[in-house]
Short mmCIF file of C-alpha atoms (C1' of nucleotides) in Angstrom, two decimals:
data_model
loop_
_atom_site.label_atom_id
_atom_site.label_comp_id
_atom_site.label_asym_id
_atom_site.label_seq_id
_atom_site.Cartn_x
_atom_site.Cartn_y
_atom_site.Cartn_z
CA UNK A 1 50.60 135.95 -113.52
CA UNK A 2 48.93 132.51 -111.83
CA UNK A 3 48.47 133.27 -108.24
CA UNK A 4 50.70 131.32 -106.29
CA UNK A 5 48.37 129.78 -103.81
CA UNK A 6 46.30 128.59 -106.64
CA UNK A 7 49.27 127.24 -108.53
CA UNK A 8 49.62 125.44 -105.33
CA UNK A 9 46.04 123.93 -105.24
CA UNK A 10 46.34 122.72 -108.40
CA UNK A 11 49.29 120.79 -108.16
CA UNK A 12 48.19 119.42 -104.56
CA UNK A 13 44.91 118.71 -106.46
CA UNK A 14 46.55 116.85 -109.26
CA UNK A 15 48.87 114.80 -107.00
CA UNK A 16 45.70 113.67 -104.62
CA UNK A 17 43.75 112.40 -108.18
CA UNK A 18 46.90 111.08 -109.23
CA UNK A 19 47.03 108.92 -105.84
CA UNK A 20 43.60 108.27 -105.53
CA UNK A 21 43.65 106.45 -109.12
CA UNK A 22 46.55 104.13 -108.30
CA UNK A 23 44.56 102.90 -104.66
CA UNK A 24 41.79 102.49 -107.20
CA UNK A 25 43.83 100.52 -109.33
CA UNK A 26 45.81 98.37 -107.71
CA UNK A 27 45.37 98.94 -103.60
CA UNK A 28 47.02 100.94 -101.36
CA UNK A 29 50.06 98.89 -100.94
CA UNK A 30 50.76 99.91 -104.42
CA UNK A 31 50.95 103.48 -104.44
CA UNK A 32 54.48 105.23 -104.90
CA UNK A 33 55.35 108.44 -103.64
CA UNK A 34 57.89 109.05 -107.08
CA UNK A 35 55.25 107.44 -108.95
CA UNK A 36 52.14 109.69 -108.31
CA UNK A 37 54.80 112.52 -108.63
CA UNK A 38 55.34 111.31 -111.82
CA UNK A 39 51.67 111.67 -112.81
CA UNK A 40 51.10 114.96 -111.59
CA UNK A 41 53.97 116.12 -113.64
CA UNK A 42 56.64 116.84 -111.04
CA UNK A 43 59.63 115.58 -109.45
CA UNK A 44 59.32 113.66 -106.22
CA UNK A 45 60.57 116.26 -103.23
CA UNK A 46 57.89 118.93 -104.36
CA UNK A 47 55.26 116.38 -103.28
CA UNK A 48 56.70 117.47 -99.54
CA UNK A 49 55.39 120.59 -100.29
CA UNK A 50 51.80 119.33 -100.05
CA UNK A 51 52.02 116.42 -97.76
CA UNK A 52 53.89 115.24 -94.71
CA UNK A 53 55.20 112.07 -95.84
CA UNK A 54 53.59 109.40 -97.87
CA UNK A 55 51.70 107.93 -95.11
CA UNK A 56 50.18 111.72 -94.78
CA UNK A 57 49.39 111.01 -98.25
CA UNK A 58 47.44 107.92 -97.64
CA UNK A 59 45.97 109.10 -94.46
CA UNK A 60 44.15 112.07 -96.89
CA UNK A 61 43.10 109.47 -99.12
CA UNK A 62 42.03 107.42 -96.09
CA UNK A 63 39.66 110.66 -95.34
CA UNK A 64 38.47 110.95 -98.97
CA UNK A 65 37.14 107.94 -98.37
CA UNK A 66 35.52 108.18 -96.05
CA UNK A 67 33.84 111.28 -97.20
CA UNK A 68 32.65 109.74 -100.26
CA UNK A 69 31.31 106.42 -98.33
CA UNK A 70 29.34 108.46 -95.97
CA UNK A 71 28.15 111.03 -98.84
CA UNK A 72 26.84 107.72 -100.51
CA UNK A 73 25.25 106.50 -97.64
CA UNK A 74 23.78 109.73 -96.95
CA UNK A 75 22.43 110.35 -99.98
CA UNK A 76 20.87 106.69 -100.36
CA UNK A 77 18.85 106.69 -97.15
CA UNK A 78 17.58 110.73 -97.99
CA UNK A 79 16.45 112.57 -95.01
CA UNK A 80 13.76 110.60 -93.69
CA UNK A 81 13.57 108.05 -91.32
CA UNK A 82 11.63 105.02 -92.92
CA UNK A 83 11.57 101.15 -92.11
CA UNK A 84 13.76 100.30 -94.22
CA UNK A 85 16.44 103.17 -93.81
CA UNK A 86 18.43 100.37 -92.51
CA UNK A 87 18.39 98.25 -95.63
CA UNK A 88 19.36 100.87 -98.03
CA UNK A 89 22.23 102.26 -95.79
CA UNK A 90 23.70 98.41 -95.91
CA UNK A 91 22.86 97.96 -99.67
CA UNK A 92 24.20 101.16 -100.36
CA UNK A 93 27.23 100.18 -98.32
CA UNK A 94 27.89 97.08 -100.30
CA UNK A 95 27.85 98.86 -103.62
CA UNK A 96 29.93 101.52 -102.79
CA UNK A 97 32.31 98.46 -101.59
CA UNK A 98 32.47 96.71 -104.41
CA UNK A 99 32.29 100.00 -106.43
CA UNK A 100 35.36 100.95 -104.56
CA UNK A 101 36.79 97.92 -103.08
CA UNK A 102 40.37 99.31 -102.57
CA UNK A 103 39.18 102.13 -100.55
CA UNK A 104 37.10 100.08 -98.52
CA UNK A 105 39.73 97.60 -97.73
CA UNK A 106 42.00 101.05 -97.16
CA UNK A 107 39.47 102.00 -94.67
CA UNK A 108 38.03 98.57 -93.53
CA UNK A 109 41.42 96.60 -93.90
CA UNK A 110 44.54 95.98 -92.67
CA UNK A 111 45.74 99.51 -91.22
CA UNK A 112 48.52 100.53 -93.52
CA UNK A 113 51.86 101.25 -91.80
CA UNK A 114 52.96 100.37 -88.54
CA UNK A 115 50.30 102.17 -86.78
CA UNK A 116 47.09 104.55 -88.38
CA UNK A 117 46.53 107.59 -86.09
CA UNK A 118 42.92 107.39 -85.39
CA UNK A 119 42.88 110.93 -84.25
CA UNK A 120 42.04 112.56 -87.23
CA UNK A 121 40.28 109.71 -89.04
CA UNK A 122 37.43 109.55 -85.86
CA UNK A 123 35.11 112.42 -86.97
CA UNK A 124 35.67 111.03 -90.44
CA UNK A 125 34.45 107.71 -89.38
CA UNK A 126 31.86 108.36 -86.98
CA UNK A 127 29.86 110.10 -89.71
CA UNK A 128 29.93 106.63 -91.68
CA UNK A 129 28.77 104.88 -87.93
CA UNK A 130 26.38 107.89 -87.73
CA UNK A 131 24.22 106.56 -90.57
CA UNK A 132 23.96 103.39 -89.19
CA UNK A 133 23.84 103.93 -85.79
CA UNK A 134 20.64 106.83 -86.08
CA UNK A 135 18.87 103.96 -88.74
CA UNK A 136 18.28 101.51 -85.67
CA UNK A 137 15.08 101.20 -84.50
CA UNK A 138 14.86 101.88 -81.09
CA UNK A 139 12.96 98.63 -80.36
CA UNK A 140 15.44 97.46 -78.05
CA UNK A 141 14.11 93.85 -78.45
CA UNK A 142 17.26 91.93 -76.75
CA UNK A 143 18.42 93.86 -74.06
CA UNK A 144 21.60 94.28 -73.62
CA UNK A 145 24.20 93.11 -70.79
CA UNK A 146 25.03 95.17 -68.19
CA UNK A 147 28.74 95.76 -68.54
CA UNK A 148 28.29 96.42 -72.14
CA UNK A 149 25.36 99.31 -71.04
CA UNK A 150 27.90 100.79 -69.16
CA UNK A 151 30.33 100.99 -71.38
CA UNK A 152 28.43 102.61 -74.45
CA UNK A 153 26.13 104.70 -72.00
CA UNK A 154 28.40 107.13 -72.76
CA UNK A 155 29.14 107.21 -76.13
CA UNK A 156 25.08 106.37 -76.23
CA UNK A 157 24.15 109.73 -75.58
CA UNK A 158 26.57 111.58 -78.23
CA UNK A 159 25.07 109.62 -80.80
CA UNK A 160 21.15 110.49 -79.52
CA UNK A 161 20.33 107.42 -79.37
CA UNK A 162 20.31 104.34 -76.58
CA UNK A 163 22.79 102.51 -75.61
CA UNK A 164 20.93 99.04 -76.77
CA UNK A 165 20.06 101.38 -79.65
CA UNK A 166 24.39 101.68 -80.14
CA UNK A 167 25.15 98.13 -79.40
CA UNK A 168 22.60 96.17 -81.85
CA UNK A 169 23.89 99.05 -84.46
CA UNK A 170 27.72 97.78 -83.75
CA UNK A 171 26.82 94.32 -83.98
CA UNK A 172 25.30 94.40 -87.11
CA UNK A 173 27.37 96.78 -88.75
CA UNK A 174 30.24 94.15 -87.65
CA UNK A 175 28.49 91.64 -89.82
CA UNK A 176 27.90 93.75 -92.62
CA UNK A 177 31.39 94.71 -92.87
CA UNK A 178 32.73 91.03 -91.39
CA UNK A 179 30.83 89.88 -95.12
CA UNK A 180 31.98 92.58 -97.21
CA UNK A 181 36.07 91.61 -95.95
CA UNK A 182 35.31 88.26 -96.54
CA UNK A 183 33.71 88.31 -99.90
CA UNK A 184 36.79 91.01 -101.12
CA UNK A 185 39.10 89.04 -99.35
CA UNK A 186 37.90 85.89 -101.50
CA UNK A 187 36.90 84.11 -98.72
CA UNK A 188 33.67 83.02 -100.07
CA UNK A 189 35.35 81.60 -103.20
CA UNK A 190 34.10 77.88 -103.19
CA UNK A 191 30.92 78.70 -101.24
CA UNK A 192 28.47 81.59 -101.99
CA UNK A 193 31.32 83.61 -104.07
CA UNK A 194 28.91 85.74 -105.83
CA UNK A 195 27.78 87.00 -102.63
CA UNK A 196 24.80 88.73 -103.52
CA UNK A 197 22.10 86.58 -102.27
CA UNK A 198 24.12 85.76 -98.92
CA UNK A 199 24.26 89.54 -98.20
CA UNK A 200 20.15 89.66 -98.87
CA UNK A 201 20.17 86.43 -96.46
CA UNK A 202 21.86 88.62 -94.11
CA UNK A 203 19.96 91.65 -94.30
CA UNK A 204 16.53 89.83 -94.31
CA UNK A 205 17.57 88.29 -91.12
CA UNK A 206 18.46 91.63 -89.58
CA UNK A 207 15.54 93.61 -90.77
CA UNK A 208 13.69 90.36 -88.94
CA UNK A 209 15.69 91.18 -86.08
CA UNK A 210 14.94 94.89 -85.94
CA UNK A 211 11.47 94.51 -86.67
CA UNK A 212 11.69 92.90 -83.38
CA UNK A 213 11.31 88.92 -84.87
CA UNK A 214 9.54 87.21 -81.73
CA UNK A 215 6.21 86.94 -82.30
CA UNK A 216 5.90 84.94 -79.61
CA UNK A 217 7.91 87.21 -76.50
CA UNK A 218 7.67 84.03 -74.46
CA UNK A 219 11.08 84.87 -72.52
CA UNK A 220 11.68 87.97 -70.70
CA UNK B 1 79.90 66.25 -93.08
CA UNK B 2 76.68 67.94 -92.26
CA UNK B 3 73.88 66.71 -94.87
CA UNK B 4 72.93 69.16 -97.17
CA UNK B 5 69.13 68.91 -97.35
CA UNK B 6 69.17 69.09 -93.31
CA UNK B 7 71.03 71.91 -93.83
CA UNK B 8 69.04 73.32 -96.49
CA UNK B 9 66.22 72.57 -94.34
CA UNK B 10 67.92 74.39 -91.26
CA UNK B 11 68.31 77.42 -92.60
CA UNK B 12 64.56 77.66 -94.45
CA UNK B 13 63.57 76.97 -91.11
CA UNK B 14 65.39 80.13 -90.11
CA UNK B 15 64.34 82.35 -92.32
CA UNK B 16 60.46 81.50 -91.30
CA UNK B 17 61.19 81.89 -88.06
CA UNK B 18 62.67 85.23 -88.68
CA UNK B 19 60.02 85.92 -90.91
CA UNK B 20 57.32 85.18 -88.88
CA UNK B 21 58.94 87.12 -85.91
CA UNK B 22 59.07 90.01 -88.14
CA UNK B 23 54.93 89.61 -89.19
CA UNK B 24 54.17 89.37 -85.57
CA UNK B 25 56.29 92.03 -84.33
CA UNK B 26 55.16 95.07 -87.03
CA UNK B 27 52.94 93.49 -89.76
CA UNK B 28 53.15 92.05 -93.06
CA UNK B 29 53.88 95.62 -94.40
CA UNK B 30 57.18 95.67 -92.43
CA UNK B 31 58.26 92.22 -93.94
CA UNK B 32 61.94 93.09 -95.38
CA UNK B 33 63.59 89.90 -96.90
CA UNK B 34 66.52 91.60 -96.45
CA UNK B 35 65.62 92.09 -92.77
CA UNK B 36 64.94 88.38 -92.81
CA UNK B 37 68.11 87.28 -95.11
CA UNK B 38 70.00 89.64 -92.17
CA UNK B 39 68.09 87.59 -89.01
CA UNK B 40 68.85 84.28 -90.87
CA UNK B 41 72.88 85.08 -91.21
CA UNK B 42 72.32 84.84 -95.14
CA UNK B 43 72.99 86.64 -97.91
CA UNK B 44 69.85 88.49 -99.82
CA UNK B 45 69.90 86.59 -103.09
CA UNK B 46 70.21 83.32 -100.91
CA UNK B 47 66.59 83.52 -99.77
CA UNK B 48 65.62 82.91 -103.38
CA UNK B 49 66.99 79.03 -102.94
CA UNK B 50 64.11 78.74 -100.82
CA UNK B 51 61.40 81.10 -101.85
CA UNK B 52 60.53 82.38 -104.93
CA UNK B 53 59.97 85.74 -103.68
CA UNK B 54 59.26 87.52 -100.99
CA UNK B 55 55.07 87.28 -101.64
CA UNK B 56 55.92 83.56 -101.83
CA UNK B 57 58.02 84.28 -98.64
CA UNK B 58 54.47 85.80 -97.06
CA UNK B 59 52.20 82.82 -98.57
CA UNK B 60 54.14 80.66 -96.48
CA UNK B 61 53.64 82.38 -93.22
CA UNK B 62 49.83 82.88 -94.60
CA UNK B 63 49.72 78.91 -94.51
CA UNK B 64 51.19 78.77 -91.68
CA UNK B 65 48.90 81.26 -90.09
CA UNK B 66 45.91 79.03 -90.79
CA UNK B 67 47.37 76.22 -89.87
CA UNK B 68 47.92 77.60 -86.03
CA UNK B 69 44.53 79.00 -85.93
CA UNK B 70 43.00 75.78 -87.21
CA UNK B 71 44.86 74.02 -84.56
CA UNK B 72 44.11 76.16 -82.07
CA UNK B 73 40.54 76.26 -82.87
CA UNK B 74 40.07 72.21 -83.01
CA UNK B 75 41.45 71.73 -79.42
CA UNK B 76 39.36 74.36 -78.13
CA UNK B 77 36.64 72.59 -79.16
CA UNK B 78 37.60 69.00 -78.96
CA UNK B 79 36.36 66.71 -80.45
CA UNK B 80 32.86 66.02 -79.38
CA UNK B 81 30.31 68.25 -80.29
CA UNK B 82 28.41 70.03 -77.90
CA UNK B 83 25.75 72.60 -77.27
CA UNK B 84 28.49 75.48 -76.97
CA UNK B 85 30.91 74.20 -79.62
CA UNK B 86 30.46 77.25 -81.09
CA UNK B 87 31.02 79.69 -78.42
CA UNK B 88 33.71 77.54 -77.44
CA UNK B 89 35.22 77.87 -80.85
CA UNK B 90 34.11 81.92 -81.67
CA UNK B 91 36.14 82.32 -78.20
CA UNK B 92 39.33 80.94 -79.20
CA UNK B 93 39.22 82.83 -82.65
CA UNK B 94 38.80 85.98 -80.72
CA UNK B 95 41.76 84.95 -78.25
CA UNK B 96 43.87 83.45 -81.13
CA UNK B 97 43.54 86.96 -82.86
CA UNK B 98 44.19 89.32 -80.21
CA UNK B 99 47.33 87.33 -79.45
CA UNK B 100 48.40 87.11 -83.30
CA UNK B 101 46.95 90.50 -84.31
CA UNK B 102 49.22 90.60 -87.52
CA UNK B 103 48.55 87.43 -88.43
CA UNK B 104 44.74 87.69 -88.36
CA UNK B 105 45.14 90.40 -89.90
CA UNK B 106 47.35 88.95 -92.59
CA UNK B 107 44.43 86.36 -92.97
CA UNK B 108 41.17 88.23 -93.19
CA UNK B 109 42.85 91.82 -94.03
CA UNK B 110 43.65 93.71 -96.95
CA UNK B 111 45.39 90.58 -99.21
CA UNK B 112 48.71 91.44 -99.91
CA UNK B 113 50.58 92.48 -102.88
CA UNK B 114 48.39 93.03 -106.14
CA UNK B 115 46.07 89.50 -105.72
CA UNK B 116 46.97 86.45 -103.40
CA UNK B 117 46.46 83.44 -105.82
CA UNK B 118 43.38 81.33 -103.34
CA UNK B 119 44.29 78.16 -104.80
CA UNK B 120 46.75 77.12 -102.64
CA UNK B 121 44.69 78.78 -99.24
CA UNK B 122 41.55 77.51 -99.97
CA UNK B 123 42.83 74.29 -98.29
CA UNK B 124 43.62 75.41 -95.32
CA UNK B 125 40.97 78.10 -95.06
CA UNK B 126 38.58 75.24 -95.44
CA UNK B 127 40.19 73.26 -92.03
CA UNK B 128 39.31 76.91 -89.72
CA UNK B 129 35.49 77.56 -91.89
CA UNK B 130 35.01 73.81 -91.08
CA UNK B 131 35.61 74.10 -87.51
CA UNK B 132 32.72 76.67 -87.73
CA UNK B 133 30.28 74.90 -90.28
CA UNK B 134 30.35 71.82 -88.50
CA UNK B 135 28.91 73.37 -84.99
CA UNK B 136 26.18 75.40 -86.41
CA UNK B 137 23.19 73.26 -85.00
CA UNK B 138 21.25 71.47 -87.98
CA UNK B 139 17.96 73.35 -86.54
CA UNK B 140 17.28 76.08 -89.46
CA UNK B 141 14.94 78.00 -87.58
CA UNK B 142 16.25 80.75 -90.15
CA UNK B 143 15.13 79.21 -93.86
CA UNK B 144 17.37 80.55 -96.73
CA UNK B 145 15.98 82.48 -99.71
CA UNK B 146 15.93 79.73 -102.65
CA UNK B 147 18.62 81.12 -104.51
CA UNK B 148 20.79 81.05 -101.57
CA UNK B 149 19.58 77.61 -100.84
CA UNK B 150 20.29 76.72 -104.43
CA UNK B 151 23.75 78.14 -104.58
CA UNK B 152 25.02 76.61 -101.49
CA UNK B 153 23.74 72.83 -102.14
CA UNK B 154 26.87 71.42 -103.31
CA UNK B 155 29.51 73.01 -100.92
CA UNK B 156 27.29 72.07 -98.26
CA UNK B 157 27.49 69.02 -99.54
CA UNK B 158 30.95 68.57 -99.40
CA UNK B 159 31.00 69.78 -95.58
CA UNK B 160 28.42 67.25 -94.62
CA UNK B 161 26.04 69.67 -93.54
CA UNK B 162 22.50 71.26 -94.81
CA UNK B 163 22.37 74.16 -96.76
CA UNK B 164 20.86 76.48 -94.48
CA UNK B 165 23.79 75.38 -91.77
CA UNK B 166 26.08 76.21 -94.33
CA UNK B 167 24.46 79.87 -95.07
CA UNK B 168 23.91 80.28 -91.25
CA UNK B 169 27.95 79.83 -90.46
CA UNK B 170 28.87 82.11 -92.99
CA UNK B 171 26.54 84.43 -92.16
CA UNK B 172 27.58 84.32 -88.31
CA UNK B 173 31.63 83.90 -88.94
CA UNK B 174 31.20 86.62 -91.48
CA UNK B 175 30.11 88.88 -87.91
CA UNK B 176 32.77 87.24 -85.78
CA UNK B 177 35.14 88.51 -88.47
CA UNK B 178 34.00 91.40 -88.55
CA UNK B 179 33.66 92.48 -85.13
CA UNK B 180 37.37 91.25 -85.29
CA UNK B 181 38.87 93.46 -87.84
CA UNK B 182 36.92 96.75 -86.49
CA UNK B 183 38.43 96.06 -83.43
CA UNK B 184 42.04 95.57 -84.44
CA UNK B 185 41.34 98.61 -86.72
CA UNK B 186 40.77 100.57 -84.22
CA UNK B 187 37.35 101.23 -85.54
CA UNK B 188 35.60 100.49 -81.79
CA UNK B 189 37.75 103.31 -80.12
CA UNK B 190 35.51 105.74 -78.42
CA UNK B 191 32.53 103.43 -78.13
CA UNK B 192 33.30 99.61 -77.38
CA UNK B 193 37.16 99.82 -77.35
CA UNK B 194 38.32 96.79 -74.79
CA UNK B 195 35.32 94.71 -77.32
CA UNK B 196 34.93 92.04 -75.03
CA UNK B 197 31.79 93.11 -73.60
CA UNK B 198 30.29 93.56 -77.15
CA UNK B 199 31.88 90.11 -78.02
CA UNK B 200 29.75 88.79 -75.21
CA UNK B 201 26.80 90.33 -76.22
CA UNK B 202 27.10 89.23 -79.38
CA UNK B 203 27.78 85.76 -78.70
CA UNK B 204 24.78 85.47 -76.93
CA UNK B 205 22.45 86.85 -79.33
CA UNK B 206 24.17 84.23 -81.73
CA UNK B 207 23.84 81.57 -79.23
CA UNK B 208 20.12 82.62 -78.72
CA UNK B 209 19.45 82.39 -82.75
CA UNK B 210 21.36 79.13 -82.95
CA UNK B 211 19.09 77.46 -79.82
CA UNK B 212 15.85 78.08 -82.16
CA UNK B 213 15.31 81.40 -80.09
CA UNK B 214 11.49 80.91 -80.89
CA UNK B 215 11.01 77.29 -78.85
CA UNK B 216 12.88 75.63 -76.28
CA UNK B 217 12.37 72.46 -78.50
CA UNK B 218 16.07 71.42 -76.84
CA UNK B 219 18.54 69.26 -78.56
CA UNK B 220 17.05 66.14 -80.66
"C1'" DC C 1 61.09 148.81 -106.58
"C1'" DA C 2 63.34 145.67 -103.33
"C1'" DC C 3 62.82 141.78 -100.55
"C1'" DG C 4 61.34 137.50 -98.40
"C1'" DT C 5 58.43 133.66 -98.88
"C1'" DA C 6 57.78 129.28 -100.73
"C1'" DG C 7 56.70 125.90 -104.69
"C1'" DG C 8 59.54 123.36 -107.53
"C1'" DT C 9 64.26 121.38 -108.84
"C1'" DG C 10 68.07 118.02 -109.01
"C1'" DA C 11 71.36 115.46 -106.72
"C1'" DA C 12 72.29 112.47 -103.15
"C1'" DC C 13 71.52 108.77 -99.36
"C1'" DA C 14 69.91 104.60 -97.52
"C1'" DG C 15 66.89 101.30 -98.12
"C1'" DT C 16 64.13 97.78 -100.95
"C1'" DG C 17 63.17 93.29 -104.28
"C1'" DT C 18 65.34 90.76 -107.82
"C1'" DT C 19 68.88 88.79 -111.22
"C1'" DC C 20 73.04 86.49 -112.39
"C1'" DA C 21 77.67 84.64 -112.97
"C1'" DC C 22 80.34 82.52 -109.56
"C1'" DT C 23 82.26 79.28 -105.86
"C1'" DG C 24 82.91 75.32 -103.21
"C1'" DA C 25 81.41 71.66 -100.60
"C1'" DA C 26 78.32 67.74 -100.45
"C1'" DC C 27 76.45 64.03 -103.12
"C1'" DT C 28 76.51 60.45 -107.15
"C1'" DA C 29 78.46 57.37 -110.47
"C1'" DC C 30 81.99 54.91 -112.19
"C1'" DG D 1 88.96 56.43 -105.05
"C1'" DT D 2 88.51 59.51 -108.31
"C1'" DA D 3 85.84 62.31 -111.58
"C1'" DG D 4 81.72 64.71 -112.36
"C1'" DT D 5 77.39 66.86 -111.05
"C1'" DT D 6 74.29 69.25 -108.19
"C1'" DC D 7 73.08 73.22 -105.68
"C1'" DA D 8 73.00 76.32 -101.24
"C1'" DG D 9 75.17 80.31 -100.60
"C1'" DT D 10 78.01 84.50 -102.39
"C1'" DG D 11 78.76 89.25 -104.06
"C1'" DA D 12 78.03 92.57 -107.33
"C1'" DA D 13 74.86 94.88 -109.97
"C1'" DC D 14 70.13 96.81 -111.53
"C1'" DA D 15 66.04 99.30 -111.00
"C1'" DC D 16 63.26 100.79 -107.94
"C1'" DT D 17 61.57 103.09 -103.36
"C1'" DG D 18 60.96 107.14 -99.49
"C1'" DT D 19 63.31 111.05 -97.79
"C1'" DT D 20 66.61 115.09 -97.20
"C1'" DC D 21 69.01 118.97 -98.67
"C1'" DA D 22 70.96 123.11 -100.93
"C1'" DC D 23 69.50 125.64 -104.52
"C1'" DC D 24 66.73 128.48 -107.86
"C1'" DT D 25 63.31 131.67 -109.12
"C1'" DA D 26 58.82 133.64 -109.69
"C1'" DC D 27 55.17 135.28 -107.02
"C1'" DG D 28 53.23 138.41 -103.27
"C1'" DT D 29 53.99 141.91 -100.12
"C1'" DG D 30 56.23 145.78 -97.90
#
DNA sequence: CACGTAGGTGAACAGTGTTCACTGAACTAC
DNA sequence: GTAGTTCAGTGAACACTGTTCACCTACGTG
């Protein structure tokens, strides 16, 4: 009566919720294989009907998330390209984190097994970097150095934009997520724990930054 | 013949050793304490004489981890404190973690089972922030918002430095981390993969904020 | 209608962390 | 010097884990 192939969907469906509410729950070193079969109503081998192994499982997951994070920050900066694009990208980013702070460490953390193939998880990524990356203002007020041109002249160009444009966007992004590991990490505990107004800190002094800060360009 | 407690001391110093060869070799994830028990020439259940359990097992080497990059980081710096203390010191992290990927990553990655208890940590988390609090440069070209000011007072206190030092470290560390983990993540890989030009690039910009980038009003 | 495909089953294997009664040698006290 | 205690290490067991395999059977197609 049920077609097959939707039978199919469903289940796959059901176990990929079933997983994704355990990493939500209690972190990706936490999710079971017989355990999210268990949830989704069915014994353990069917779940190699769906997926590879249970890294394949956490690699999909790994892609969920990254779907979601970059539908988030999508949808928070809008279309338009305004001055402060960058700031709502980066607060955006932060609540999602903390929204979602297992995913983020799945995608931000420690890679999970023995080694993460990046192949498939590039695209993926690159539309999170994308957001970022096309929200710098292409004020390229300190310049960069010459090896690093090089290097991201390349890459530069896919991305449309320049290659200082690509390395201030790297840099910053590295602190953005550098204080988002630390504050889910519990690094901050003892020091600016609730790290709200550090991250504004932050982000004022990049905006600054972007907004090219010298008012006085005495050195060229 | 043979003392017990040296020989109860022997052996914990085997397992470590194991342990820590296993961490460095294939990650925390790949930690067996059976694997370990087997390296040590000990029974399983034996391990429990010594650890509680195996995340107690991993605490250890997390100390321990801290410890060596602490280390590390004070003799790159020495003891006097100069004008590029902090490169000095943001260049041995950067060294100390490509060479002990695992264990950086078993520091400022994903934390472990469900929650690492901090107490025990903070301690020696405190010895590697301090090695970076204590070379910001007391010139806060950048002023903190008030309630960043305000929530920072006493910690800064207890590290002997201003406020806005404090918030400027954290701030700064919080990009050396996190050019750090996206790099070990793999998250650089088709745009500043070998990082070490980006590393350089940022270094300098933080070099350039920490020198009062407005004024050359040099060292007091 | 007959047949092959394939999602789901259940048993098994090797591995894991952890517990527990136990042994026997090193220490302590008399 | 002998009796008693402490305790690192043992071995078996328990409950879990990921993964494989032969099997079943209902769906979809010829």
């Amino acid at each position: 009566m049920i077609a097959r192939s939707e039978a199919k969907a469903r289940t796959r469906q059901q176990l990929l919720s079933a997983a994704q509410e355990a990493v939500q729950k209690e972190g990706a070193s936490a999710l079971s294989l017989r355990g999210v079969a268990r949830r989704a109503g069915v014994v353990p081998s069917a779940v190699y009907r769906h997926f590879e192994s249970r890294d394949a499982l956490l690699t999909q997951l790994i892609l969920d998330a990254y779907t979601s994070l970059a539908e988030t920050l999508e949808a928070a900066v809008g279309t338009r390209i305004a001055g402060d694009s960058w700031r709502r990208a980066a607060q955006a980013l932060r609540a999602w984190a903390l929204r979602h702070r297992h995913e983020f460490l799945l995608i931000y953390g420690t890679p999970v097994p023995g080694y993460r193939a990046p192949v498939e998880t590039v695209a993926a990524a690159a539309r999170v970097a994308a957001v970022f990356i096309s929200r710098v203002p292409d004020t390229p007020q300190e310049h960069l150095n010459a090896s690093l041109h090089a290097q991201l002249a390349g890459p530069a160009r896919d991305f449309g934009v320049s290659p200082a444009q690509l390395g201030q966007a790297l840099a910053e992004t590295s602190q953005l997520v550098g204080a988002l590991v630390l504050e889910l990490g519990g690094h901050f505990v003892g020091t600016a724990d609730p790290a709200d107004h550090l991250w504004n800190q932050i982000l004022e002094a990049q905006q600054q930054r972007q907004s090219g800060a010298e008012a006085p360009s005495e050195i060229t």
